[in-house]
Short mmCIF file of C-alpha atoms and ligand atoms in Angstrom, two decimals:
data_model
loop_
_atom_site.label_atom_id
_atom_site.label_comp_id
_atom_site.label_asym_id
_atom_site.label_seq_id
_atom_site.Cartn_x
_atom_site.Cartn_y
_atom_site.Cartn_z
CA UNK W 1 20.14 -14.73 27.32
CA UNK W 2 24.05 -17.03 26.53
CA UNK W 3 25.58 -15.41 23.78
CA UNK W 4 28.64 -18.01 21.89
CA UNK W 5 29.82 -16.49 18.93
CA UNK W 6 29.20 -18.99 16.17
CA UNK W 7 33.10 -19.11 15.28
CA UNK W 8 33.34 -20.41 19.45
CA UNK W 9 30.44 -22.81 19.15
CA UNK W 10 31.74 -24.03 16.06
CA UNK W 11 34.92 -24.87 16.98
CA UNK W 12 34.08 -26.86 20.03
CA UNK W 13 34.55 -30.61 18.48
CA UNK W 14 34.07 -29.09 14.49
CA UNK W 15 29.86 -28.66 15.67
CA UNK W 16 28.45 -26.47 13.90
CA UNK W 17 26.07 -25.25 16.19
CA UNK W 18 25.18 -22.03 14.07
CA UNK W 19 24.82 -18.39 15.25
CA UNK W 20 23.38 -17.86 19.36
CA UNK W 21 20.31 -16.04 18.90
CA UNK W 22 18.06 -17.66 15.70
CA UNK W 23 15.74 -15.27 14.14
CA UNK W 24 12.29 -16.96 14.09
CA UNK W 25 10.54 -15.37 11.36
CA UNK W 26 12.87 -15.15 8.11
CA UNK W 27 11.75 -13.65 4.43
CA UNK W 28 13.64 -13.73 1.71
CA UNK W 29 14.21 -11.55 -1.44
CA UNK W 30 15.62 -13.88 -3.99
CA UNK W 31 16.83 -10.98 -6.73
CA UNK W 32 19.73 -11.58 -9.39
CA UNK W 33 18.76 -14.91 -10.54
CA UNK W 34 18.92 -13.16 -15.34
CA UNK W 35 22.24 -10.87 -13.88
CA UNK W 36 23.76 -14.41 -12.68
CA UNK W 37 22.47 -16.12 -15.69
CA UNK W 38 23.90 -13.40 -18.32
CA UNK W 39 27.12 -13.50 -16.91
CA UNK W 40 27.48 -17.50 -17.54
CA UNK W 41 26.37 -16.72 -21.08
CA UNK W 42 22.74 -18.73 -20.46
CA UNK W 43 19.15 -17.23 -21.33
CA UNK W 44 17.67 -15.11 -18.15
CA UNK W 45 15.38 -18.86 -17.07
CA UNK W 46 18.11 -20.63 -16.32
CA UNK W 47 19.60 -18.48 -13.99
CA UNK W 48 15.59 -19.31 -12.68
CA UNK W 49 15.93 -22.96 -13.29
CA UNK W 50 18.98 -22.61 -10.81
CA UNK W 51 17.05 -20.34 -7.84
CA UNK W 52 15.10 -23.57 -7.71
CA UNK W 53 17.98 -25.57 -6.58
CA UNK W 54 19.44 -23.02 -3.53
CA UNK W 55 15.32 -22.66 -2.34
CA UNK W 56 15.76 -26.38 -1.43
CA UNK W 57 19.28 -25.92 -0.17
CA UNK W 58 17.82 -22.83 2.05
CA UNK W 59 14.83 -24.70 3.29
CA UNK W 60 17.18 -27.51 4.40
CA UNK W 61 18.95 -25.00 6.17
CA UNK W 62 16.74 -22.89 7.81
CA UNK W 63 15.10 -26.29 8.78
CA UNK W 64 18.44 -26.76 10.62
CA UNK W 65 19.10 -23.62 11.87
CA UNK W 66 16.07 -24.21 13.37
CA UNK W 67 14.32 -21.06 11.93
CA UNK W 68 10.09 -21.24 12.09
CA UNK W 69 9.22 -19.33 9.26
CA UNK W 70 10.65 -19.21 6.06
CA UNK W 71 8.85 -16.88 3.41
CA UNK W 72 10.47 -16.27 -0.65
CA UNK W 73 9.66 -14.27 -2.58
CA UNK W 74 9.21 -15.70 -5.66
CA UNK W 75 7.23 -13.73 -7.92
CA UNK W 76 6.14 -10.31 -7.30
CA UNK W 77 2.62 -8.27 -8.44
CA UNK W 78 4.71 -5.95 -10.54
CA UNK W 79 6.97 -9.16 -12.42
CA UNK W 80 3.93 -9.26 -14.87
CA UNK W 81 5.49 -6.86 -16.32
CA UNK W 82 8.19 -9.19 -18.01
CA UNK W 83 8.24 -10.78 -21.25
CA UNK W 84 5.20 -12.99 -21.58
CA UNK W 85 7.48 -15.67 -21.83
CA UNK W 86 9.88 -15.41 -18.84
CA UNK W 87 6.30 -14.64 -16.48
CA UNK W 88 5.05 -18.21 -18.26
CA UNK W 89 8.71 -19.85 -17.50
CA UNK W 90 8.18 -18.38 -13.79
CA UNK W 91 4.47 -19.96 -13.38
CA UNK W 92 5.33 -22.96 -14.69
CA UNK W 93 8.63 -23.33 -12.02
CA UNK W 94 6.14 -23.10 -9.46
CA UNK W 95 3.91 -25.61 -10.35
CA UNK W 96 6.73 -28.18 -10.54
CA UNK W 97 8.37 -27.26 -7.50
CA UNK W 98 4.88 -28.01 -5.97
CA UNK W 99 4.69 -31.00 -7.98
CA UNK W 100 7.58 -32.50 -7.56
CA UNK W 101 8.71 -31.07 -3.73
CA UNK W 102 5.11 -31.61 -2.10
CA UNK W 103 5.83 -34.55 -1.05
CA UNK W 104 9.78 -34.80 0.28
CA UNK W 105 8.29 -31.44 1.98
CA UNK W 106 5.56 -33.12 3.66
CA UNK W 107 7.79 -35.84 4.97
CA UNK W 108 10.29 -33.24 6.65
CA UNK W 109 6.94 -32.22 8.62
CA UNK W 110 7.20 -28.81 6.51
CA UNK W 111 3.74 -26.35 6.41
CA UNK W 112 3.61 -24.36 3.69
CA UNK W 113 1.70 -21.52 3.24
CA UNK W 114 1.03 -18.72 -0.05
CA UNK W 115 1.06 -15.44 0.21
CA UNK W 116 -0.22 -13.29 -2.46
CA UNK W 117 -3.51 -12.44 -5.17
CA UNK W 118 -4.85 -15.82 -6.52
CA UNK W 119 -7.03 -14.06 -8.91
CA UNK W 120 -5.14 -14.12 -12.18
CA UNK W 121 -2.79 -18.00 -11.49
CA UNK W 122 -5.02 -20.04 -12.91
CA UNK W 123 -6.72 -23.26 -12.11
CA UNK W 124 -4.79 -25.39 -12.00
CA UNK W 125 -2.16 -23.27 -10.62
CA UNK W 126 -4.21 -22.31 -7.95
CA UNK W 127 -5.91 -26.37 -7.43
CA UNK W 128 -1.71 -26.52 -6.76
CA UNK W 129 -1.14 -23.90 -4.33
CA UNK W 130 -4.57 -25.25 -2.60
CA UNK W 131 -3.43 -28.85 -2.56
CA UNK W 132 0.13 -28.27 -0.78
CA UNK W 133 -1.15 -25.89 1.78
CA UNK W 134 -3.92 -28.68 2.68
CA UNK W 135 -1.85 -31.37 2.73
CA UNK W 136 0.77 -30.02 5.13
CA UNK W 137 -1.40 -27.93 6.98
CA UNK W 138 -1.36 -30.43 10.55
CA UNK W 139 2.46 -29.92 9.99
CA UNK W 140 4.93 -29.01 12.84
CA UNK W 141 8.21 -28.49 11.61
CA UNK W 142 9.57 -24.55 9.63
CA UNK W 143 6.35 -22.84 8.09
CA UNK W 144 7.47 -22.46 4.08
CA UNK W 145 5.71 -18.49 3.30
CA UNK W 146 5.69 -18.77 -0.98
CA UNK W 147 5.39 -15.25 -1.48
CA UNK W 148 4.01 -15.76 -5.35
CA UNK W 149 1.38 -12.76 -7.49
CA UNK W 150 2.32 -11.12 -4.10
CA UNK W 151 2.08 -7.27 -3.82
CA UNK W 152 2.44 -5.89 -0.39
CA UNK W 153 0.12 -2.61 -1.60
CA UNK W 154 -2.16 -5.12 -3.62
CA UNK W 155 -2.24 -6.81 -0.33
CA UNK W 156 -3.06 -3.28 2.09
CA UNK W 157 -5.99 -2.60 -0.30
CA UNK W 158 -7.62 -5.88 0.30
CA UNK W 159 -7.48 -5.99 3.07
CA UNK W 160 -8.65 -2.42 3.12
CA UNK W 161 -11.80 -4.18 1.06
CA UNK W 162 -11.95 -7.02 3.63
CA UNK W 163 -12.22 -4.19 6.77
CA UNK W 164 -14.42 -2.09 4.94
CA UNK W 165 -17.27 -4.70 4.00
CA UNK W 166 -17.05 -6.25 7.80
CA UNK W 167 -18.15 -2.11 8.75
CA UNK W 168 -20.68 -1.61 5.99
CA UNK W 169 -22.07 -5.77 7.11
CA UNK W 170 -22.27 -4.10 10.63
CA UNK W 171 -19.42 -6.74 11.46
CA UNK W 172 -17.25 -4.05 12.71
CA UNK W 173 -17.43 -0.21 14.11
CA UNK W 174 -15.30 1.80 12.90
CA UNK W 175 -13.37 2.20 16.52
CA UNK W 176 -12.20 -1.36 16.45
CA UNK W 177 -9.82 -0.81 13.44
CA UNK W 178 -6.75 -1.48 14.76
CA UNK W 179 -3.16 -2.97 13.97
CA UNK W 180 -4.05 -6.30 15.08
CA UNK W 181 -7.77 -6.39 12.97
CA UNK W 182 -4.96 -4.77 9.72
CA UNK W 183 -3.25 -7.28 10.56
CA UNK W 184 -5.52 -9.85 10.68
CA UNK W 185 -6.72 -9.56 7.39
CA UNK W 186 -3.59 -9.69 5.49
CA UNK W 187 -2.75 -12.48 3.26
CA UNK W 188 0.25 -13.42 6.41
CA UNK W 189 -2.27 -14.05 9.40
CA UNK W 190 -1.24 -15.96 11.82
CA UNK W 191 2.40 -15.53 10.82
CA UNK W 192 4.93 -13.24 13.42
CA UNK W 193 6.74 -10.68 11.48
CA UNK W 194 9.80 -11.30 10.12
CA UNK W 195 12.67 -11.02 12.26
CA UNK W 196 15.27 -11.06 9.30
CA UNK W 197 14.99 -9.50 5.72
CA UNK W 198 17.54 -10.37 3.16
CA UNK W 199 17.78 -8.93 0.24
CA UNK W 200 20.38 -11.15 -2.57
CA UNK W 201 22.22 -9.18 -5.73
CA UNK W 202 23.39 -6.36 -4.11
CA UNK W 203 19.77 -4.53 -4.26
CA UNK W 204 18.95 -1.96 -1.57
CA UNK W 205 15.40 -2.03 -1.87
CA UNK W 206 12.34 -3.70 -0.19
CA UNK W 207 10.47 -3.93 -4.02
CA UNK W 208 7.39 -4.18 -2.27
CA UNK W 209 8.12 -6.91 -0.07
CA UNK W 210 5.86 -7.48 3.41
CA UNK W 211 5.81 -3.97 3.38
CA UNK W 212 2.87 -3.97 6.60
CA UNK W 213 5.36 -6.55 8.14
CA UNK W 214 8.38 -5.39 8.13
CA UNK W 215 8.22 -2.50 9.73
CA UNK W 216 10.95 -3.69 12.57
CA UNK W 217 12.55 -6.14 10.69
CA UNK W 218 16.35 -6.85 10.17
CA UNK W 219 17.16 -6.10 7.06
CA UNK W 220 20.54 -7.90 5.08
CA UNK W 221 21.70 -7.24 1.87
CA UNK W 222 24.49 -9.56 -0.01
CA UNK W 223 26.11 -9.42 -3.11
CA UNK W 224 26.23 -12.16 -4.21
CA UNK W 225 22.94 -13.22 -7.15
CA UNK W 226 20.47 -15.97 -5.76
CA UNK W 227 21.79 -19.05 -7.61
CA UNK W 228 24.67 -18.64 -6.10
CA UNK W 229 23.07 -17.95 -2.48
CA UNK W 230 24.86 -20.84 0.02
CA UNK W 231 24.28 -21.98 3.57
CA UNK W 232 27.54 -20.06 4.16
CA UNK W 233 25.99 -16.89 2.61
CA UNK W 234 22.91 -17.97 4.33
CA UNK W 235 24.61 -18.83 8.39
CA UNK W 236 27.09 -14.97 7.23
CA UNK W 237 23.28 -13.36 7.11
CA UNK W 238 22.24 -15.22 10.55
CA UNK W 239 25.63 -14.08 12.03
CA UNK W 240 24.83 -9.89 11.45
CA UNK W 241 21.58 -10.80 12.24
CA UNK W 242 22.22 -11.81 15.29
CA UNK W 243 24.96 -9.25 16.03
CA UNK W 244 22.20 -6.47 16.14
CA UNK W 245 21.08 -4.47 18.59
CA UNK W 246 17.19 -4.66 18.02
CA UNK W 247 15.22 -2.06 20.40
CA UNK W 248 11.88 -1.58 18.67
CA UNK W 249 11.61 2.35 19.63
CA UNK W 250 12.39 1.85 23.16
CA UNK W 251 16.35 1.69 24.72
CA UNK W 252 19.14 -1.15 24.33
CA UNK W 253 18.12 -4.16 26.86
CA UNK W 254 21.91 -5.10 26.00
CA UNK W 255 24.15 -5.35 29.15
CA UNK W 256 25.79 -2.34 29.42
CA UNK W 257 24.45 -0.85 27.16
C1 LIG V 301 14.61 -12.65 -9.39
O1 LIG V 301 15.98 -12.46 -10.07
C2 LIG V 301 13.51 -13.33 -9.66
C3 LIG V 301 12.64 -12.70 -9.69
C4 LIG V 301 11.72 -11.59 -9.25
C5 LIG V 301 11.21 -13.98 -10.21
P1 LIG V 301 15.69 -11.60 -10.65
O2 LIG V 301 14.82 -12.71 -12.35
O3 LIG V 301 14.82 -10.28 -10.37
O4 LIG V 301 17.24 -11.60 -11.93
P2 LIG V 301 17.48 -9.86 -11.88
O5 LIG V 301 17.29 -9.05 -10.82
O6 LIG V 301 17.31 -8.92 -13.31
O7 LIG V 301 18.99 -10.26 -12.74
C1 LIG V 302 11.67 -8.31 -6.72
O1 LIG V 302 12.46 -8.62 -7.43
C2 LIG V 302 10.71 -9.33 -6.58
C3 LIG V 302 11.34 -11.29 -5.82
C4 LIG V 302 12.63 -11.15 -5.99
C5 LIG V 302 10.34 -11.42 -6.52
P1 LIG V 302 12.36 -7.77 -8.55
O2 LIG V 302 13.63 -8.16 -9.25
O3 LIG V 302 11.31 -7.70 -9.10
O4 LIG V 302 12.66 -6.10 -8.13
P2 LIG V 302 13.44 -4.46 -9.29
O5 LIG V 302 12.69 -4.75 -9.95
O6 LIG V 302 14.44 -5.07 -9.02
O7 LIG V 302 13.02 -4.04 -8.10
MG1 LIG V 303 15.51 -8.60 -9.72
#
């Protein structure tokens, strides 16, 4: 593999090549909306509203960089513990995003997938999520994975139940339960594991995000709050990823290492 430092590449005729090693799947914990809003003297929900603009920008930039899968952690199974008005606002924001952006995403050849538990989201939102997935099912560009009402432990519990049901029905032998059988029953079935997980706002934790899938992901933390995560911040994370030495428990494959 030929590696060219991003800065050197960008210097060629002012072209914008981006980093030399582009991750296939980037997953982002979009954190810091509330703190961003507070710092501006605004209510927390204004941070969420502004966060949607960052989502649009991030999807565009991911497409530009040739990323194949982009997962955005939008609402966790633990976020129900927030004040009711904030929860209602976040559910409404997802509805609005799909209503306003689905046609554009579709025309940009983006395939939408939604992961997380559907129960408790209400009929209207569930129908919109189904519509987003169905409309874009055969698109071949970026796959945008929206993690909504998502919690990794909840996802693993549901997968365990599905496995137990298959065993009870005589469709699966206990000895056939392997990593692939578990992965196939997670919400992320057929989505490759994230190569890079980015979290904004300076917190350095996973908060129940993709615990199974992120086993060997590279983690990048940025102090910037989500509403201010721009293309330059995204590129910084991609550059950091490109400089990492992934070993997967083996030995370095880098020349001379
Ligand atoms: C991330 O921003 C959005 C969601 C979790 C829905 P926060 O709302 O967590 O913002 P902070 O972390 O309180 O600043
Ligand atoms: C994680 O952020 C969830 C999302 C970004 C949707 P939180 O703000 O909920 O995480 P904690 O509570 O700081 O761990
Ligand atoms: Mg937060």
